[in-house]
């Protein structure tokens, strides 16, 4: 949650047309966009606007959550005079100090498109005062950026605390608002953001997307922005890899025949894993164990003639079983709830009539009994 | 009413400290548990001054203040000013104005001894502002390990303590 005061440069220098359509219009677009972005980030964010040039710096809108007021104020700006940065920044600080909601953090955004008249030392002094009062300052330099460069860098260095302030320089011939859109100035505080555009305006540093030994780069997501999505993608990616490795292991084993199944499986898995690792996919030791287990389970299944999935195979013992459950069923009388085993036995004698079913069961039981009696005799 | 630690009466979301180092915040000195740990402390950032606003949930009557700083004797606060119900006061104003009460801290005070406040001037405090003006050795930064405010909450009413008596009997 923050309160922002945007300092607009309305000096005569902003009539320059090096940023389409003019410096002033480009700046007005950027301010409107920025005010929209700030109020979108948090419903209690407020944005104010003040001018830096003219007779004296003037607050046009005190920080308000009402975007309309900001847009309206930008419409009525007049271009005149020279920028008085030192005074403007201190007025902005006062406007922020008397914000209504004390929970809001304070931020000043300075748009500067004309030469700065103050010397470096006085700017640094003001910057230190701002830092002391917990005010963050974002600076957009867009025109006269070479003359102002040194002063603004010194100012930024003095005010920056815990990386809460940013300096962005936008070169001429570009669309100001477009260039700003990807910068930390437009992002919510603490979001981190993608490219750090400070200094060059677009010189995005190559970011490493490797987290916990897993490379998110290939997935096209930033794990810091959306950890849940990243985790979900990672899990499904790893499952797919495990499945492929297991399939490869099974294929290799089938080709190699029954002998040395486990060794073959392991070799197949290693072969499958090798290219994967070449692509930068690190599989943990844990995963390797899991893969080995899976490969072994697959090889066991191939041994069984009935190629049923593992749980089913565990539930139904062998084809030789039916006679025994049938005997049990007879002993319990005409059991209304048929057990799965009984079902298997009676699959070929599926009858609707309960009496017929009972008769069939009894006949089955009789067929079963003689050998049992013989057993007892022995 | 007996003076007690007012830690529970502090409105934590609105506690504000100006000129604190981002990694040595006021929470380290004010919060229960953190403040007992001498390794966690509040340190000033650009210069030796600190301005700490401590708002309370209800108007409190204050009787005592503890400021502990033994980590580095030279960096311990020296002159402090207290202001009552001045939530918007800044460094400039705090340095110029006379505080409701002012202290020049001695070494024994800084070992955690309670400073007695003028009871009549701290009867209805919604926001207590502690301004640290200077430190013992004129060092660049000031360190505070523990801050505690003592007093009574007055006629506050805690809704959480309401019990349903009809259910208790059964």
XYZ file of C-alpha atoms in Angstrom, chain A residues 85-86 89 108 110 116 120 122-128 130 137-139 149-160 165:
31
model
C 13.574 20.351 -8.698
C 14.732 20.981 -5.123
C 10.642 17.478 -4.263
C 7.722 10.298 -5.227
C 9.958 12.423 -10.750
C 18.565 20.427 -13.662
C 24.821 17.876 -7.116
C 22.218 20.223 -2.694
C 20.399 17.380 -4.457
C 22.255 14.781 -2.380
C 21.369 16.682 0.769
C 17.676 16.592 -0.134
C 17.961 12.922 -1.054
C 19.346 12.111 2.387
C 14.001 11.981 1.956
C 11.942 8.106 -5.102
C 11.620 6.832 -8.668
C 13.194 8.982 -11.369
C 22.960 11.791 -15.692
C 25.572 12.425 -13.029
C 23.292 14.476 -10.774
C 20.453 12.016 -10.984
C 22.712 9.052 -10.291
C 24.098 10.764 -7.196
C 20.561 11.646 -6.095
C 19.353 8.105 -6.649
C 22.307 6.573 -4.829
C 21.705 8.827 -1.818
C 17.969 8.169 -1.600
C 17.995 4.461 -2.334
C 14.028 3.572 -5.468
